[in-house]
């Protein structure tokens, strides 16, 4: 148990002391999940798998990530976030073991696609169910900061520290052994969160009927038209990272072939930008609790990303492969991505307590779908051959998201004129401990 002094320090930092081991668990889990992120595809190709089949496996994995992202919030409301986190951790570890022990050695591309794809449910169940737990347990006055810490832990693990662990581990135990290192970190993260968190007051189901009915699954869809602002919030969340995933497709070609950076310089640019993004996730959680969640999303998220998108495209055309200038321009966009962090706190605050899980389910689904929408727009517009049209499409989307975000008003939002400082939304009587 933490001392009163330690708890007070954590509270001042915006970290709910009873859930501190949950943050540690998410960090370790996502480091383990991110270990393979930069070498799995090449490992499978080197092992004799066809590139198109590897790409198909990654695509299937992405589909299950999106499904898991949607189900995590809904199931957390039905059965409690702690149980969903446990299910996600067990699913991840078991399927990873099957992948390493049976699927890959069998040389069966189909088996690899199935096992690796279904494993995609694992991390959203674990991480996003904890996000539901966090939203249920954190008072409104510090909820933006608390979710900022969540995204700090999440982003630090996947892919940043995960890739760092892989780079240190591969020379020592090899690529295959490093998969097991990642599996160990995932298991360690699960233990840290599920054993370390002793305060279970908000770990139980929040839906009126608990796990006795699957009506909650339907609520995870119908909330889109029952609560139109949730649909609006989903659009804003989709726009948040769709252009970022699009950049993963076109930016390597644009900055190396058109601007003139070397591959090494480009990779260093990306590393610097997304390291800044990790710390900005925390910063904008704090800013949101002071400036207001909605206003932070509108101005530091939507508008800043629109400006950053224009800067990272047009300025390098003028100055050429100038590393510092390009880094500053791209950093505007990368930091702006973090301006959307308070949306995690805002969307559940738009609905009554029993619907918070469904609201977060839609939020998570939009986050997962953005990984498909961004590259799909790239394909529809013809890639780098039509880079200008692509950039302006995303600028317009960000501005539309800014306009849409204005409607996301809540009395729980610290920036709202009707803000109720006494944690506005009362605790659900169904927030109860579970074993």
Tab-separated table of C-alpha atoms in Angstrom:
chain	number	residue	atom	x	y	z
A	1	UNK	CA	0.000	0.000	0.000
A	2	UNK	CA	1.179	3.513	-0.750
A	3	UNK	CA	1.766	5.929	2.108
A	4	UNK	CA	-0.465	8.973	2.473
A	5	UNK	CA	2.427	11.194	1.401
A	6	UNK	CA	3.041	9.157	-1.770
A	7	UNK	CA	-0.670	9.145	-2.573
A	8	UNK	CA	-0.818	12.931	-2.157
A	9	UNK	CA	2.135	13.394	-4.532
A	10	UNK	CA	0.515	11.156	-7.150
A	11	UNK	CA	-2.756	13.018	-6.782
A	12	UNK	CA	-1.021	16.351	-7.425
A	13	UNK	CA	0.475	14.827	-10.576
A	14	UNK	CA	-2.993	13.797	-11.766
A	15	UNK	CA	-2.361	10.083	-11.174
A	16	UNK	CA	-5.045	8.284	-9.159
A	17	UNK	CA	-2.986	6.538	-6.469
A	18	UNK	CA	-5.213	3.416	-6.205
A	19	UNK	CA	-4.628	2.698	-9.924
A	20	UNK	CA	-0.908	3.449	-10.127
A	21	UNK	CA	-0.024	-0.216	-10.681
A	22	UNK	CA	-2.508	-0.250	-13.553
A	23	UNK	CA	-0.427	2.396	-15.324
A	24	UNK	CA	2.723	0.372	-14.684
A	25	UNK	CA	0.967	-2.688	-16.062
A	26	UNK	CA	-0.163	-0.897	-19.222
A	27	UNK	CA	3.366	0.421	-19.799
A	28	UNK	CA	4.946	-3.041	-19.448
A	29	UNK	CA	2.205	-4.721	-21.471
A	30	UNK	CA	2.528	-2.261	-24.356
A	31	UNK	CA	6.345	-2.505	-24.312
A	32	UNK	CA	5.947	-6.258	-24.709
A	33	UNK	CA	3.374	-5.817	-27.456
A	34	UNK	CA	5.600	-3.306	-29.245
A	35	UNK	CA	8.750	-5.461	-29.186
A	36	UNK	CA	7.827	-7.151	-32.460
A	37	UNK	CA	6.429	-4.071	-34.196
A	38	UNK	CA	9.485	-3.259	-36.305
A	39	UNK	CA	10.729	-6.721	-37.236
A	40	UNK	CA	7.864	-9.262	-37.326
A	41	UNK	CA	7.156	-8.754	-41.029
A	42	UNK	CA	10.795	-9.097	-42.069
A	43	UNK	CA	11.170	-12.118	-39.746
A	44	UNK	CA	8.280	-13.908	-41.449
A	45	UNK	CA	9.545	-13.052	-44.948
A	46	UNK	CA	13.010	-14.328	-44.044
A	47	UNK	CA	11.345	-17.488	-42.753
A	48	UNK	CA	9.919	-18.112	-46.223
A	49	UNK	CA	6.476	-16.552	-46.015
A	50	UNK	CA	5.237	-14.661	-49.084
A	51	UNK	CA	5.183	-10.882	-48.662
A	52	UNK	CA	1.551	-10.595	-49.734
A	53	UNK	CA	0.545	-13.216	-47.148
A	54	UNK	CA	2.460	-11.383	-44.439
A	55	UNK	CA	0.691	-8.167	-45.455
A	56	UNK	CA	-2.623	-10.032	-45.290
A	57	UNK	CA	-1.776	-11.272	-41.791
A	58	UNK	CA	-1.048	-7.702	-40.656
A	59	UNK	CA	-4.326	-6.522	-42.204
A	60	UNK	CA	-6.289	-9.264	-40.428
A	61	UNK	CA	-4.525	-8.328	-37.209
A	62	UNK	CA	-5.653	-4.730	-37.714
A	63	UNK	CA	-9.257	-5.844	-38.199
A	64	UNK	CA	-9.204	-7.748	-34.909
A	65	UNK	CA	-7.588	-4.762	-33.179
A	66	UNK	CA	-10.543	-2.644	-34.327
A	67	UNK	CA	-13.036	-5.296	-33.171
A	68	UNK	CA	-11.250	-5.672	-29.840
A	69	UNK	CA	-11.163	-1.896	-29.430
A	70	UNK	CA	-14.944	-1.710	-29.845
A	71	UNK	CA	-15.732	-4.705	-27.655
A	72	UNK	CA	-13.396	-3.679	-24.835
A	73	UNK	CA	-15.562	-0.817	-23.592
A	74	UNK	CA	-18.837	-2.680	-24.017
A	75	UNK	CA	-17.613	-5.838	-22.303
A	76	UNK	CA	-16.029	-3.763	-19.531
A	77	UNK	CA	-19.454	-2.283	-18.816
A	78	UNK	CA	-21.022	-5.768	-18.823
A	79	UNK	CA	-18.452	-7.743	-16.851
A	80	UNK	CA	-16.155	-5.141	-15.327
A	81	UNK	CA	-12.873	-3.799	-16.732
A	82	UNK	CA	-10.694	-6.030	-14.550
A	83	UNK	CA	-12.147	-9.219	-16.005
A	84	UNK	CA	-11.775	-7.898	-19.555
A	85	UNK	CA	-8.140	-6.996	-18.859
A	86	UNK	CA	-7.527	-10.529	-17.590
A	87	UNK	CA	-9.169	-12.016	-20.685
A	88	UNK	CA	-7.035	-9.827	-22.955
A	89	UNK	CA	-3.803	-10.773	-21.200
A	90	UNK	CA	-4.558	-14.517	-21.252
A	91	UNK	CA	-5.602	-14.364	-24.902
A	92	UNK	CA	-2.432	-12.496	-25.867
A	93	UNK	CA	-0.015	-14.801	-24.041
A	94	UNK	CA	-1.703	-18.056	-25.090
A	95	UNK	CA	-1.990	-17.117	-28.767
A	96	UNK	CA	1.571	-15.770	-28.849
A	97	UNK	CA	2.767	-19.115	-27.475
A	98	UNK	CA	0.743	-20.946	-30.144
A	99	UNK	CA	2.211	-18.633	-32.796
A	100	UNK	CA	5.790	-19.296	-31.695
A	101	UNK	CA	5.519	-22.977	-30.835
A	102	UNK	CA	3.127	-24.231	-33.514
A	103	UNK	CA	2.125	-21.725	-36.215
A	104	UNK	CA	5.489	-20.337	-37.357
A	105	UNK	CA	7.370	-23.679	-37.192
A	106	UNK	CA	4.569	-25.340	-39.204
A	107	UNK	CA	5.295	-23.042	-42.173
A	108	UNK	CA	1.527	-22.686	-42.535
A	109	UNK	CA	0.764	-19.168	-43.713
A	110	UNK	CA	-2.940	-19.709	-43.047
A	111	UNK	CA	-2.348	-20.767	-39.448
A	112	UNK	CA	-0.060	-17.786	-38.856
A	113	UNK	CA	-2.694	-15.437	-40.295
A	114	UNK	CA	-5.408	-16.865	-38.048
A	115	UNK	CA	-3.409	-17.022	-34.819
A	116	UNK	CA	-1.645	-13.681	-35.224
A	117	UNK	CA	-4.843	-12.010	-36.414
A	118	UNK	CA	-6.984	-13.147	-33.484
A	119	UNK	CA	-4.222	-12.158	-31.069
A	120	UNK	CA	-4.975	-8.587	-32.151
A	121	UNK	CA	-7.897	-8.584	-29.710
A	122	UNK	CA	-5.532	-8.969	-26.772
A	123	UNK	CA	-3.994	-5.536	-26.293
A	124	UNK	CA	-7.205	-3.513	-26.816
A	125	UNK	CA	-8.962	-5.683	-24.238
A	126	UNK	CA	-6.198	-5.054	-21.719
A	127	UNK	CA	-5.368	-1.400	-22.383
A	128	UNK	CA	-8.772	0.025	-23.290
A	129	UNK	CA	-10.567	-1.841	-20.499
A	130	UNK	CA	-8.160	-0.139	-18.104
A	131	UNK	CA	-9.156	3.140	-19.754
A	132	UNK	CA	-12.777	2.391	-18.816
A	133	UNK	CA	-11.681	1.592	-15.252
A	134	UNK	CA	-9.734	4.840	-15.148
A	135	UNK	CA	-12.681	6.928	-16.354
A	136	UNK	CA	-14.974	5.320	-13.792
A	137	UNK	CA	-12.582	5.861	-10.889
A	138	UNK	CA	-11.093	9.294	-11.593
A	139	UNK	CA	-12.799	12.501	-10.409
A	140	UNK	CA	-13.719	14.911	-13.199
A	141	UNK	CA	-11.312	17.595	-11.968
A	142	UNK	CA	-8.290	15.481	-12.948
A	143	UNK	CA	-9.705	13.113	-15.555
A	144	UNK	CA	-7.979	14.805	-18.482
A	145	UNK	CA	-4.608	14.577	-16.744
A	146	UNK	CA	-5.238	10.956	-15.784
A	147	UNK	CA	-6.011	9.882	-19.340
A	148	UNK	CA	-3.003	11.907	-20.478
A	149	UNK	CA	-0.875	9.687	-18.253
A	150	UNK	CA	-2.599	6.659	-19.794
A	151	UNK	CA	-1.647	7.706	-23.328
A	152	UNK	CA	1.844	8.548	-22.095
A	153	UNK	CA	2.244	4.959	-20.840
A	154	UNK	CA	0.562	3.498	-23.919
A	155	UNK	CA	2.646	5.492	-26.416
A	156	UNK	CA	5.886	5.034	-24.527
A	157	UNK	CA	5.386	1.283	-24.742
A	158	UNK	CA	4.107	0.925	-28.316
A	159	UNK	CA	6.255	1.369	-30.308
A	160	UNK	CA	8.964	3.509	-28.662
A	161	UNK	CA	10.317	1.457	-25.750
A	162	UNK	CA	9.172	-1.779	-27.374
A	163	UNK	CA	11.421	-1.114	-30.357
A	164	UNK	CA	14.251	-0.115	-28.015
A	165	UNK	CA	13.939	-3.409	-26.131
A	166	UNK	CA	13.991	-5.307	-29.425
A	167	UNK	CA	17.123	-3.508	-30.611
A	168	UNK	CA	18.895	-4.464	-27.370
A	169	UNK	CA	17.551	-8.015	-27.202
A	170	UNK	CA	18.014	-9.251	-30.785
A	171	UNK	CA	21.851	-9.151	-30.716
A	172	UNK	CA	21.774	-11.156	-27.470
A	173	UNK	CA	19.014	-13.782	-27.899
A	174	UNK	CA	18.116	-13.437	-31.570
A	175	UNK	CA	14.826	-12.512	-33.224
A	176	UNK	CA	12.970	-15.667	-32.142
A	177	UNK	CA	14.142	-15.321	-28.557
A	178	UNK	CA	13.093	-11.676	-28.553
A	179	UNK	CA	9.496	-12.714	-29.235
A	180	UNK	CA	9.623	-14.551	-25.908
A	181	UNK	CA	11.106	-11.475	-24.226
A	182	UNK	CA	8.068	-9.529	-25.409
A	183	UNK	CA	5.755	-12.270	-24.154
A	184	UNK	CA	7.395	-12.124	-20.733
A	185	UNK	CA	6.920	-8.366	-20.541
A	186	UNK	CA	3.243	-8.714	-21.463
A	187	UNK	CA	2.743	-11.296	-18.712
A	188	UNK	CA	4.629	-9.112	-16.226
A	189	UNK	CA	2.452	-6.129	-17.122
A	190	UNK	CA	-0.701	-8.173	-16.607
A	191	UNK	CA	0.465	-9.298	-13.167
A	192	UNK	CA	1.439	-5.745	-12.191
A	193	UNK	CA	-2.006	-4.380	-13.053
A	194	UNK	CA	-4.257	-7.225	-11.972
A	195	UNK	CA	-2.441	-8.085	-8.744
A	196	UNK	CA	-1.011	-4.672	-7.929
A	197	UNK	CA	-4.314	-2.768	-7.991
A	198	UNK	CA	-6.048	-3.602	-4.713
A	199	UNK	CA	-8.798	-0.973	-4.791
A	200	UNK	CA	-11.576	-2.695	-6.756
A	201	UNK	CA	-14.428	-0.279	-6.101
A	202	UNK	CA	-14.674	0.615	-9.794
A	203	UNK	CA	-13.577	-2.727	-11.239
A	204	UNK	CA	-17.070	-4.182	-11.553
A	205	UNK	CA	-19.755	-3.897	-14.245
A	206	UNK	CA	-21.529	-0.581	-14.720
A	207	UNK	CA	-24.369	-1.674	-16.985
A	208	UNK	CA	-27.727	-2.014	-15.260
A	209	UNK	CA	-27.953	-5.737	-15.985
A	210	UNK	CA	-24.270	-6.560	-15.597
A	211	UNK	CA	-23.162	-9.635	-17.525
A	212	UNK	CA	-26.624	-11.173	-17.488
A	213	UNK	CA	-27.638	-9.705	-20.825
A	214	UNK	CA	-26.016	-9.005	-24.159
A	215	UNK	CA	-28.175	-5.937	-24.575
A	216	UNK	CA	-25.064	-3.959	-23.681
A	217	UNK	CA	-23.460	-5.149	-26.925
A	218	UNK	CA	-26.372	-3.648	-28.806
A	219	UNK	CA	-26.042	-0.465	-26.754
A	220	UNK	CA	-22.468	-0.239	-28.036
A	221	UNK	CA	-23.940	0.363	-31.494
A	222	UNK	CA	-27.266	2.094	-30.857
A	223	UNK	CA	-25.525	4.771	-28.789
A	224	UNK	CA	-24.453	6.273	-32.117
A	225	UNK	CA	-28.013	7.434	-32.810
A	226	UNK	CA	-29.320	7.496	-29.240
A	227	UNK	CA	-26.572	9.982	-28.369
A	228	UNK	CA	-25.671	11.864	-31.590
A	229	UNK	CA	-22.769	13.645	-29.869
A	230	UNK	CA	-21.065	10.261	-29.457
A	231	UNK	CA	-21.216	9.827	-33.241
A	232	UNK	CA	-19.728	13.305	-33.587
A	233	UNK	CA	-16.985	12.449	-31.116
A	234	UNK	CA	-16.265	9.255	-33.056
A	235	UNK	CA	-15.803	11.308	-36.224
A	236	UNK	CA	-13.389	13.628	-34.427
A	237	UNK	CA	-11.425	10.630	-33.085
A	238	UNK	CA	-11.316	9.033	-36.531
A	239	UNK	CA	-9.901	12.225	-38.036
A	240	UNK	CA	-7.363	12.465	-35.184
A	241	UNK	CA	-5.028	9.713	-36.417
A	242	UNK	CA	-6.241	8.805	-39.929
A	243	UNK	CA	-3.838	11.327	-41.557
A	244	UNK	CA	-1.060	10.047	-39.306
A	245	UNK	CA	-1.521	6.491	-40.583
A	246	UNK	CA	-1.624	7.914	-44.105
A	247	UNK	CA	1.741	9.582	-43.507
A	248	UNK	CA	3.222	6.214	-42.563
A	249	UNK	CA	2.487	5.179	-46.162
A	250	UNK	CA	3.568	8.265	-48.121
A	251	UNK	CA	6.005	10.190	-45.898
A	252	UNK	CA	9.005	7.835	-46.395
A	253	UNK	CA	8.769	8.313	-50.157
A	254	UNK	CA	7.974	12.018	-50.032
A	255	UNK	CA	10.783	13.023	-47.666
A	256	UNK	CA	13.456	10.830	-49.258
A	257	UNK	CA	12.602	10.947	-52.976
A	258	UNK	CA	11.073	14.430	-53.270
A	259	UNK	CA	12.763	16.417	-50.479
A	260	UNK	CA	16.120	14.628	-50.426
A	261	UNK	CA	16.563	13.254	-46.911
A	262	UNK	CA	18.477	10.014	-46.500
A	263	UNK	CA	16.641	7.069	-44.994
A	264	UNK	CA	18.635	7.450	-41.777
A	265	UNK	CA	17.739	11.126	-41.498
A	266	UNK	CA	14.077	10.337	-42.131
A	267	UNK	CA	13.993	7.655	-39.433
A	268	UNK	CA	15.626	10.048	-36.975
A	269	UNK	CA	12.991	12.664	-37.843
A	270	UNK	CA	10.224	10.177	-37.069
A	271	UNK	CA	11.852	9.152	-33.786
A	272	UNK	CA	12.184	12.758	-32.614
A	273	UNK	CA	8.640	13.714	-33.633
A	274	UNK	CA	6.947	10.825	-31.889
A	275	UNK	CA	9.076	11.127	-28.783
A	276	UNK	CA	7.768	14.688	-28.532
A	277	UNK	CA	4.259	13.329	-29.087
A	278	UNK	CA	4.581	11.007	-26.077
A	279	UNK	CA	5.332	13.878	-23.710
A	280	UNK	CA	2.718	16.079	-25.373
A	281	UNK	CA	0.098	13.419	-24.547
A	282	UNK	CA	0.735	14.098	-20.884
A	283	UNK	CA	0.973	17.860	-21.320
A	284	UNK	CA	-2.384	18.177	-23.072
A	285	UNK	CA	-4.073	16.023	-20.463
A	286	UNK	CA	-3.010	18.639	-17.921
A	287	UNK	CA	-3.926	21.513	-20.255
A	288	UNK	CA	-7.360	19.971	-20.814
A	289	UNK	CA	-8.123	19.988	-17.101
A	290	UNK	CA	-7.408	23.724	-17.019
A	291	UNK	CA	-8.264	25.125	-20.440
A	292	UNK	CA	-11.151	22.695	-20.991
A	293	UNK	CA	-11.362	19.312	-22.710
A	294	UNK	CA	-13.423	20.443	-25.688
A	295	UNK	CA	-11.459	23.641	-26.279
A	296	UNK	CA	-8.168	21.737	-26.114
A	297	UNK	CA	-9.386	19.234	-28.712
A	298	UNK	CA	-10.653	22.012	-30.986
A	299	UNK	CA	-7.659	24.356	-30.911
A	300	UNK	CA	-4.638	22.263	-29.891
A	301	UNK	CA	-5.890	19.142	-31.654
A	302	UNK	CA	-7.873	19.880	-34.803
A	303	UNK	CA	-6.601	23.345	-35.729
A	304	UNK	CA	-2.981	22.688	-34.733
A	305	UNK	CA	-2.917	19.483	-36.810
A	306	UNK	CA	-4.341	21.320	-39.829
A	307	UNK	CA	-1.598	23.956	-39.544
A	308	UNK	CA	1.075	21.322	-38.914
A	309	UNK	CA	-0.011	19.315	-41.959
A	310	UNK	CA	0.499	22.358	-44.187
A	311	UNK	CA	3.850	23.196	-42.595
A	312	UNK	CA	5.331	19.704	-42.926
A	313	UNK	CA	4.345	19.621	-46.614
A	314	UNK	CA	5.118	23.116	-47.937
A	315	UNK	CA	8.064	24.328	-45.841
A	316	UNK	CA	10.448	21.476	-46.827
A	317	UNK	CA	9.712	22.270	-50.477
A	318	UNK	CA	11.130	25.744	-49.834
A	319	UNK	CA	14.094	24.965	-47.558
A	320	UNK	CA	15.017	21.520	-48.885
A	321	UNK	CA	16.379	18.720	-46.662
A	322	UNK	CA	16.982	20.965	-43.669
A	323	UNK	CA	16.674	18.639	-40.676
A	324	UNK	CA	16.016	21.188	-37.934
A	325	UNK	CA	13.417	23.196	-39.866
A	326	UNK	CA	11.594	20.068	-41.035
A	327	UNK	CA	11.651	18.659	-37.517
A	328	UNK	CA	10.080	21.821	-36.129
A	329	UNK	CA	7.378	21.791	-38.801
A	330	UNK	CA	6.564	18.112	-38.331
A	331	UNK	CA	6.629	18.536	-34.557
A	332	UNK	CA	3.724	20.980	-34.831
A	333	UNK	CA	1.688	18.179	-36.349
A	334	UNK	CA	3.015	15.498	-33.976
A	335	UNK	CA	2.291	17.583	-30.898
A	336	UNK	CA	-1.118	18.501	-32.308
A	337	UNK	CA	-2.011	14.812	-32.439
A	338	UNK	CA	-1.723	14.820	-28.656
A	339	UNK	CA	-4.169	17.713	-28.452
A	340	UNK	CA	-6.933	15.145	-28.931
A	341	UNK	CA	-6.074	13.398	-25.634
A	342	UNK	CA	-8.879	15.089	-23.607
A	343	UNK	CA	-11.414	13.566	-26.007
A	344	UNK	CA	-10.875	10.335	-24.060
A	345	UNK	CA	-12.298	12.036	-20.981
A	346	UNK	CA	-14.867	14.114	-22.870
A	347	UNK	CA	-16.775	11.401	-24.754
A	348	UNK	CA	-17.798	9.379	-21.671
A	349	UNK	CA	-18.790	12.661	-19.977
A	350	UNK	CA	-21.398	13.266	-22.701
A	351	UNK	CA	-23.604	10.387	-21.513
A	352	UNK	CA	-25.014	9.013	-18.230
A	353	UNK	CA	-22.760	6.714	-16.175
A	354	UNK	CA	-24.278	3.412	-17.435
A	355	UNK	CA	-23.426	4.390	-21.031
A	356	UNK	CA	-19.798	5.368	-20.406
A	357	UNK	CA	-18.511	1.945	-21.429
A	358	UNK	CA	-20.431	2.125	-24.706
A	359	UNK	CA	-19.114	5.650	-25.346
A	360	UNK	CA	-15.544	4.471	-24.828
A	361	UNK	CA	-16.277	1.458	-27.029
A	362	UNK	CA	-17.177	3.793	-29.897
A	363	UNK	CA	-14.126	5.940	-29.130
A	364	UNK	CA	-11.891	2.881	-29.307
A	365	UNK	CA	-13.558	1.619	-32.475
A	366	UNK	CA	-12.920	4.970	-34.171
A	367	UNK	CA	-9.286	4.793	-33.060
A	368	UNK	CA	-8.947	1.334	-34.593
A	369	UNK	CA	-10.697	2.257	-37.826
A	370	UNK	CA	-8.409	5.237	-38.388
A	371	UNK	CA	-5.633	2.756	-39.182
A	372	UNK	CA	-7.681	1.666	-42.196
A	373	UNK	CA	-9.204	4.979	-43.248
A	374	UNK	CA	-5.904	6.853	-43.594
A	375	UNK	CA	-4.209	4.361	-45.944
A	376	UNK	CA	-7.499	3.897	-47.807
A	377	UNK	CA	-7.624	7.617	-48.616
A	378	UNK	CA	-4.015	7.413	-49.804
A	379	UNK	CA	-4.975	4.622	-52.169
A	380	UNK	CA	-8.085	6.413	-53.408
A	381	UNK	CA	-6.160	9.617	-54.174
A	382	UNK	CA	-3.193	7.924	-55.839
A	383	UNK	CA	-0.484	8.199	-53.197
A	384	UNK	CA	2.542	10.488	-53.533
A	385	UNK	CA	1.689	11.232	-57.157
A	386	UNK	CA	-1.144	13.389	-55.829
A	387	UNK	CA	0.455	14.536	-52.592
A	388	UNK	CA	-1.013	18.040	-52.693
A	389	UNK	CA	-4.570	16.717	-52.976
A	390	UNK	CA	-3.878	14.297	-50.149
A	391	UNK	CA	-2.533	16.996	-47.818
A	392	UNK	CA	-5.433	19.338	-48.467
A	393	UNK	CA	-7.939	16.522	-47.968
A	394	UNK	CA	-6.577	15.992	-44.478
A	395	UNK	CA	-6.457	19.727	-43.739
A	396	UNK	CA	-10.143	19.970	-44.630
A	397	UNK	CA	-10.939	16.931	-42.476
A	398	UNK	CA	-9.197	18.502	-39.482
A	399	UNK	CA	-11.114	21.747	-39.962
A	400	UNK	CA	-14.402	19.820	-40.244
A	401	UNK	CA	-13.492	17.987	-37.041
A	402	UNK	CA	-12.811	21.344	-35.362
A	403	UNK	CA	-16.274	22.560	-36.343
A	404	UNK	CA	-17.866	19.305	-35.179
A	405	UNK	CA	-16.041	19.370	-31.837
A	406	UNK	CA	-17.741	22.636	-30.877
A	407	UNK	CA	-20.952	20.663	-30.258
A	408	UNK	CA	-19.294	18.372	-27.683
A	409	UNK	CA	-20.347	20.294	-24.582
A	410	UNK	CA	-20.552	18.737	-21.129
A	411	UNK	CA	-21.104	20.191	-17.668
A	412	UNK	CA	-18.298	17.896	-16.496
A	413	UNK	CA	-15.841	19.626	-18.841
A	414	UNK	CA	-13.653	22.049	-16.836
A	415	UNK	CA	-13.763	24.493	-19.737
A	416	UNK	CA	-17.552	24.581	-19.971
A	417	UNK	CA	-19.312	27.645	-18.615
A	418	UNK	CA	-21.641	25.370	-16.614
A	419	UNK	CA	-18.854	23.241	-15.154
A	420	UNK	CA	-19.803	21.591	-11.871
A	421	UNK	CA	-16.547	21.228	-9.916
A	422	UNK	CA	-17.854	18.635	-7.468
A	423	UNK	CA	-17.163	15.767	-9.872
A	424	UNK	CA	-20.494	16.479	-11.581
A	425	UNK	CA	-21.459	12.955	-12.604
A	426	UNK	CA	-22.362	10.929	-9.508
A	427	UNK	CA	-20.864	7.511	-8.995
A	428	UNK	CA	-22.937	4.632	-10.275
A	429	UNK	CA	-24.265	2.439	-7.455
A	430	UNK	CA	-23.070	-0.476	-9.558
A	431	UNK	CA	-19.403	0.476	-9.089
A	432	UNK	CA	-18.590	-2.341	-6.714
A	433	UNK	CA	-15.640	-4.582	-5.945
A	434	UNK	CA	-15.279	-7.879	-7.760
A	435	UNK	CA	-13.106	-10.819	-6.970
